[in-house]
């Protein structure tokens, strides 16, 4: 099979990462690359790490340019995907790395994004119960947010096994690429290096309803989420520290067993042996997820910690993995579980 | 007043930091500097940033060398302070930056440190209720751990005002200097840069009982603490994200008011205006603490976040601040609230 | 003496640093703070590390606002200082941290800056031969560029002693704050962290004629300079590696002696003992300069290396040091030789 | 073809990187992994980023363990390769990533390494004139040092075209992984982050004679090299700034043409379009080399700058590339020119 893929928004971090992965994908041929303010520029000036594509020139993001591909990846600002997707045929696989089609609840969408809800597409986190079946053969995929990927994978085994109370408390540290290439003062290197800082504290982060949606579906009841994101002095990576009160009768052995069972068959999600803890460096540039879990008896809590690369498994890797499922390819085609470390 | 001060353990990070501060202290004259494996070496080779002391030579840590000073700062590995302190006269002010005398509970000490309890000294976190009075005129000071400093200052206003349930959930990110100068593989620059990783998860960190001690004293009931420390790619700084369930009836305005009231008179602890969040870079090299608090109505939790410099307010700055109180000097003598940023 | 000082351009990195230093200066009272696009904002939102000034509000940069001060520091974009300075009285000390008045040669200025030459003011690098005398009592000071500060201090002893051929080859690494707070894609944290890159290669950097001016004056002949600046993944600091062919007959002992002699009386410039090498961390936040020099016999070259903090000695510290001289204060008033490390 | 490969020294950074690359090599099957002090430990505890090998256990480095492989990679401390290599058969391809067999001159070896010279093997920098022919079919390969790789590739076109005088001046910045996993105080994260520092200044670095050897061979005369290495706050990457006086008559166009001609057919060495400059982030984890060159007319010098990943093209990638040639495989098999950025 040769799949011809276009990338809309090829000058940003998500667009660059999906291109990095597609260049290694044996079944994909890279077609049109688009970008609005950067149309006309060579990719070599914008993504100098993608040497094989250095001479390719960005085109404008139009239906004409994106036509004639088997797959179109959308790496556009939130709220712009729906208009583009509408113009693409129903037989084209559209993989949206933005937020537009992630939420099932129109009211949640409107509350957090302040615009009309565009709809809901099959959710590209294959490891969640039921997600693979929805992706198979689908022509539309909503790639999860980076934080919801890290958090949902860390906590779903606890909720699937009814070990945790439905009140999750989460702190996550992200690399700055999670904030994109937008020119904002707090993202300057001078501000970021040597500094940790929180943002969107107290329930305001747009990824919160997505986490609630995922965890509640697994738990079979509404799970509240208190989520604090922090910005860390690194380019890539998310370390999510997730905890919930343990239900009465929970034991360390029971927690371990639940995680082993839930993750046993996953190629990309790796429960570490006891005594080792995730590090974002270990999954740098890889689609792997490292997870460890502890039962704090004294505090009566389960603490699950995951490390992902926010751009790979958290965005473009999850997108390619979901594309593989939708197209009937082996799920790990073109993806790696090997990090670039140190 | 001229206070003659000795520093035992002058080659490590805590020792270096206390010297950096004492060099700026108008009432202090720096006396003996000691170090065991480094005795005989010039400080310039070990602490090249302390230019005015470059030619000073480290001596062995003995009672003879430390004799004849008004103040002795102990920056020794945990468990070594008691033996040294015993040999110093009762009229000498001994400021211990190690853990030995922090805990009131001998059983907690033995459970977390695995050795006999040495005793309990007045606790050098002046901002906690009752702490200043205990420090005034004292000849012995136990400087708090860096994490307990950040966490206790972030949460005590909530507990003092009875706003929070007695189950605190805390994730903190620390710079690598918090782990000291010990040569361990995971502290190599190659491992640390670009990576976030947790450690001591699930209740095992030695600072946990100290947090419980501080918060329980303020709350008037036992507060459980679920504490997850993480290592961040920066040399200095702690960002502590602390949360607890809000008691029924809590409002955002009530939380704000409680924090304003609790922190109004503090020179070093600064509650940020609403809408701004702490960043460790802002307190780099400073004794200031930046705090912000939010009430997450949907999740029913209070989230308090603090940023400190782990070596300054978290260790050596807290030590000098407490020394000032013990000696009857103005509390802020020789200390700064100005960070070195960016 | 109480000196009332205003800072024009208080929201940028140079402006913030001069305020950080002035807050510690015993003879200075901080007056008006101005900024154009940020006028009306509180400084706490722009420079959150300057806690004592958090409530101060920026005013517009006008002659009226800047009137009535003893000293005005200009931290403005290149080319804007002349217009402001003209409006300030001749009895006001104007300290320009921009480039406008650094070069003696109008043709050099026009070639590198592309605008008419504004003039030449006494040059604020007191350690250069003759510089102090020109600064004493002066009402106008041109603060050197950060790179010329690091390079001139590293090489002038070699040229003063006629040890080096007049062709200097220089590579310098700077922290990102040297590029200011301008919002440019290559200055984003995501781009900077984990990366070294050069810029302005081949003679184009605007600091090159300033280095040539300084070194030629000391050498008594025209010194050519091949200068390559590189951007390093750190916020602050310059490490300048400077070399020149040794003149015939040069010996290692002769080089050492020349440097010892040239730097013996300087408070801020410190020649390290043999066997130790400068590190930018050692001078972080300090006005100190660390220098070491080697004679490579096999290659027949002298290699002199300096480390400075680009914002302190390289900009605002040099400005305050020069102000002290101009005002007749002790040269080191309010300045420190102690770095914030690690 | 299936090539069975062993790695001696699999717990270090060079060993880990060669495994990372071999896992992606379609013709290689990974055999024995050895390490001395770490024998008996699972690789997952030592190289947590190499998920597919997490369960493999390190064996001792003995002839018996290494027997029965087609290729043996030696990632051992300098001076240990010869003894191991002797015990391996002459029909085994031995790829030494240490220094033992790089230098042709026994006296250079003895002067810089202080031990008897072990011999000289074909040199694994295929892009140098004549190097490929020597590697074809060879059973022994000496992989170049990381700095000589970056420097030789940057400067050989200038010397091959007789454009440069035989006196090269080089400053290079390396990531900390270049110093290996050895536990040394100056390699701690706390020391490295936020700091640039030089080392081995003045001709003492062991890579200097290797650069002289390479450049002199191309130039047809002895090239002196003044080399200053610096340690940068990043894990990976080398940025080498290399310059030499231009011979009379040199023009910018002539320099450009010489570089284009010399590098036109190389898959891994990429001369950037004019106006763009190398960045180490662009080649992170990749075997690519980015090069740019300038002619500084005023200073009369050629400045060539290269960026490599010190662990990939600088060590393990160069090793695999050379192995491919020796085995008659396509030179780029299993290697990538795509960096992991940002």
PDB file of N, CA, C and O in Angstrom, chain B residues 15 31 46 62 80 89-90 96 157 199 223-224 226-227 234 237 252 270 272 281 284 304 328:
ATOM      1  N   UNK B  15      26.687  24.862  52.047  1.00  0.00           N
ATOM      2  CA  UNK B  15      27.776  25.635  52.626  1.00  0.00           C
ATOM      3  C   UNK B  15      28.175  26.819  51.755  1.00  0.00           C
ATOM      4  O   UNK B  15      28.409  27.926  52.238  1.00  0.00           O
ATOM      5  N   UNK B  31      34.582  33.349  59.700  1.00  0.00           N
ATOM      6  CA  UNK B  31      35.719  32.719  60.366  1.00  0.00           C
ATOM      7  C   UNK B  31      36.116  31.428  59.684  1.00  0.00           C
ATOM      8  O   UNK B  31      36.307  31.391  58.462  1.00  0.00           O
ATOM      9  N   UNK B  46      36.910  25.129  44.829  1.00  0.00           N
ATOM     10  CA  UNK B  46      35.678  24.385  45.129  1.00  0.00           C
ATOM     11  C   UNK B  46      34.432  25.228  44.918  1.00  0.00           C
ATOM     12  O   UNK B  46      33.379  24.712  44.567  1.00  0.00           O
ATOM     13  N   UNK B  62      36.621  19.982  63.023  1.00  0.00           N
ATOM     14  CA  UNK B  62      36.869  19.528  64.398  1.00  0.00           C
ATOM     15  C   UNK B  62      36.369  20.594  65.367  1.00  0.00           C
ATOM     16  O   UNK B  62      36.186  21.763  65.001  1.00  0.00           O
ATOM     17  N   UNK B  80      25.179  13.739  60.927  1.00  0.00           N
ATOM     18  CA  UNK B  80      26.501  14.095  61.441  1.00  0.00           C
ATOM     19  C   UNK B  80      26.486  15.336  62.330  1.00  0.00           C
ATOM     20  O   UNK B  80      27.486  15.651  62.961  1.00  0.00           O
ATOM     21  N   UNK B  89      30.017  24.817  72.561  1.00  0.00           N
ATOM     22  CA  UNK B  89      29.476  25.289  73.828  1.00  0.00           C
ATOM     23  C   UNK B  89      28.013  25.692  73.716  1.00  0.00           C
ATOM     24  O   UNK B  89      27.494  25.964  72.625  1.00  0.00           O
ATOM     25  N   UNK B  90      27.349  25.755  74.840  1.00  0.00           N
ATOM     26  CA  UNK B  90      25.928  26.104  74.861  1.00  0.00           C
ATOM     27  C   UNK B  90      25.699  27.580  74.570  1.00  0.00           C
ATOM     28  O   UNK B  90      24.578  28.011  74.351  1.00  0.00           O
ATOM     29  N   UNK B  96      21.799  24.379  62.289  1.00  0.00           N
ATOM     30  CA  UNK B  96      21.971  23.111  61.580  1.00  0.00           C
ATOM     31  C   UNK B  96      21.130  23.096  60.306  1.00  0.00           C
ATOM     32  O   UNK B  96      19.905  23.117  60.371  1.00  0.00           O
ATOM     33  N   UNK B 157      -1.684  28.958  55.322  1.00  0.00           N
ATOM     34  CA  UNK B 157      -2.834  29.866  55.452  1.00  0.00           C
ATOM     35  C   UNK B 157      -4.174  29.149  55.288  1.00  0.00           C
ATOM     36  O   UNK B 157      -5.152  29.485  55.957  1.00  0.00           O
ATOM     37  N   UNK B 199      10.891  10.860  42.010  1.00  0.00           N
ATOM     38  CA  UNK B 199      11.647   9.939  42.867  1.00  0.00           C
ATOM     39  C   UNK B 199      10.976   9.910  44.231  1.00  0.00           C
ATOM     40  O   UNK B 199      10.191  10.797  44.565  1.00  0.00           O
ATOM     41  N   UNK B 223      -2.819  16.101  59.571  1.00  0.00           N
ATOM     42  CA  UNK B 223      -2.963  16.277  58.132  1.00  0.00           C
ATOM     43  C   UNK B 223      -2.133  15.192  57.444  1.00  0.00           C
ATOM     44  O   UNK B 223      -0.927  15.094  57.690  1.00  0.00           O
ATOM     45  N   UNK B 224      -2.775  14.373  56.617  1.00  0.00           N
ATOM     46  CA  UNK B 224      -1.969  13.424  55.840  1.00  0.00           C
ATOM     47  C   UNK B 224      -1.406  14.155  54.625  1.00  0.00           C
ATOM     48  O   UNK B 224      -2.008  15.092  54.100  1.00  0.00           O
ATOM     49  N   UNK B 226       0.365  13.423  50.837  1.00  0.00           N
ATOM     50  CA  UNK B 226       0.841  12.576  49.739  1.00  0.00           C
ATOM     51  C   UNK B 226       1.782  13.432  48.912  1.00  0.00           C
ATOM     52  O   UNK B 226       1.362  14.370  48.233  1.00  0.00           O
ATOM     53  N   UNK B 227       3.067  13.117  48.986  1.00  0.00           N
ATOM     54  CA  UNK B 227       4.088  14.011  48.434  1.00  0.00           C
ATOM     55  C   UNK B 227       4.883  13.328  47.320  1.00  0.00           C
ATOM     56  O   UNK B 227       5.436  12.258  47.509  1.00  0.00           O
ATOM     57  N   UNK B 234      17.020  22.142  35.944  1.00  0.00           N
ATOM     58  CA  UNK B 234      17.495  23.476  36.331  1.00  0.00           C
ATOM     59  C   UNK B 234      18.346  23.278  37.575  1.00  0.00           C
ATOM     60  O   UNK B 234      18.218  22.271  38.265  1.00  0.00           O
ATOM     61  N   UNK B 237      15.851  26.101  42.505  1.00  0.00           N
ATOM     62  CA  UNK B 237      14.434  26.415  42.499  1.00  0.00           C
ATOM     63  C   UNK B 237      13.569  25.246  42.887  1.00  0.00           C
ATOM     64  O   UNK B 237      13.881  24.091  42.606  1.00  0.00           O
ATOM     65  N   UNK B 252     -13.951  31.397  46.620  1.00  0.00           N
ATOM     66  CA  UNK B 252     -12.703  31.956  46.107  1.00  0.00           C
ATOM     67  C   UNK B 252     -12.318  33.201  46.900  1.00  0.00           C
ATOM     68  O   UNK B 252     -11.143  33.399  47.254  1.00  0.00           O
ATOM     69  N   UNK B 270       5.484  36.548  49.504  1.00  0.00           N
ATOM     70  CA  UNK B 270       4.747  37.517  48.710  1.00  0.00           C
ATOM     71  C   UNK B 270       3.591  36.821  47.982  1.00  0.00           C
ATOM     72  O   UNK B 270       3.811  35.976  47.121  1.00  0.00           O
ATOM     73  N   UNK B 272       1.136  36.861  45.248  1.00  0.00           N
ATOM     74  CA  UNK B 272       1.061  37.589  43.977  1.00  0.00           C
ATOM     75  C   UNK B 272      -0.336  38.134  43.742  1.00  0.00           C
ATOM     76  O   UNK B 272      -1.322  37.569  44.216  1.00  0.00           O
ATOM     77  N   UNK B 281      12.341  31.272  38.463  1.00  0.00           N
ATOM     78  CA  UNK B 281      13.356  32.237  38.025  1.00  0.00           C
ATOM     79  C   UNK B 281      13.228  33.552  38.776  1.00  0.00           C
ATOM     80  O   UNK B 281      14.221  34.244  39.004  1.00  0.00           O
ATOM     81  N   UNK B 284      15.260  33.416  41.986  1.00  0.00           N
ATOM     82  CA  UNK B 284      16.611  32.841  41.855  1.00  0.00           C
ATOM     83  C   UNK B 284      17.618  33.653  42.681  1.00  0.00           C
ATOM     84  O   UNK B 284      17.812  34.850  42.454  1.00  0.00           O
ATOM     85  N   UNK B 304      -2.651  25.750  46.045  1.00  0.00           N
ATOM     86  CA  UNK B 304      -1.698  26.795  46.420  1.00  0.00           C
ATOM     87  C   UNK B 304      -0.345  26.428  45.842  1.00  0.00           C
ATOM     88  O   UNK B 304       0.094  25.287  45.944  1.00  0.00           O
ATOM     89  N   UNK B 328      18.741  38.750  67.618  1.00  0.00           N
ATOM     90  CA  UNK B 328      18.115  40.043  67.868  1.00  0.00           C
ATOM     91  C   UNK B 328      18.368  41.075  66.798  1.00  0.00           C
ATOM     92  O   UNK B 328      18.137  42.267  67.000  1.00  0.00           O
TER      93      UNK B 328
END
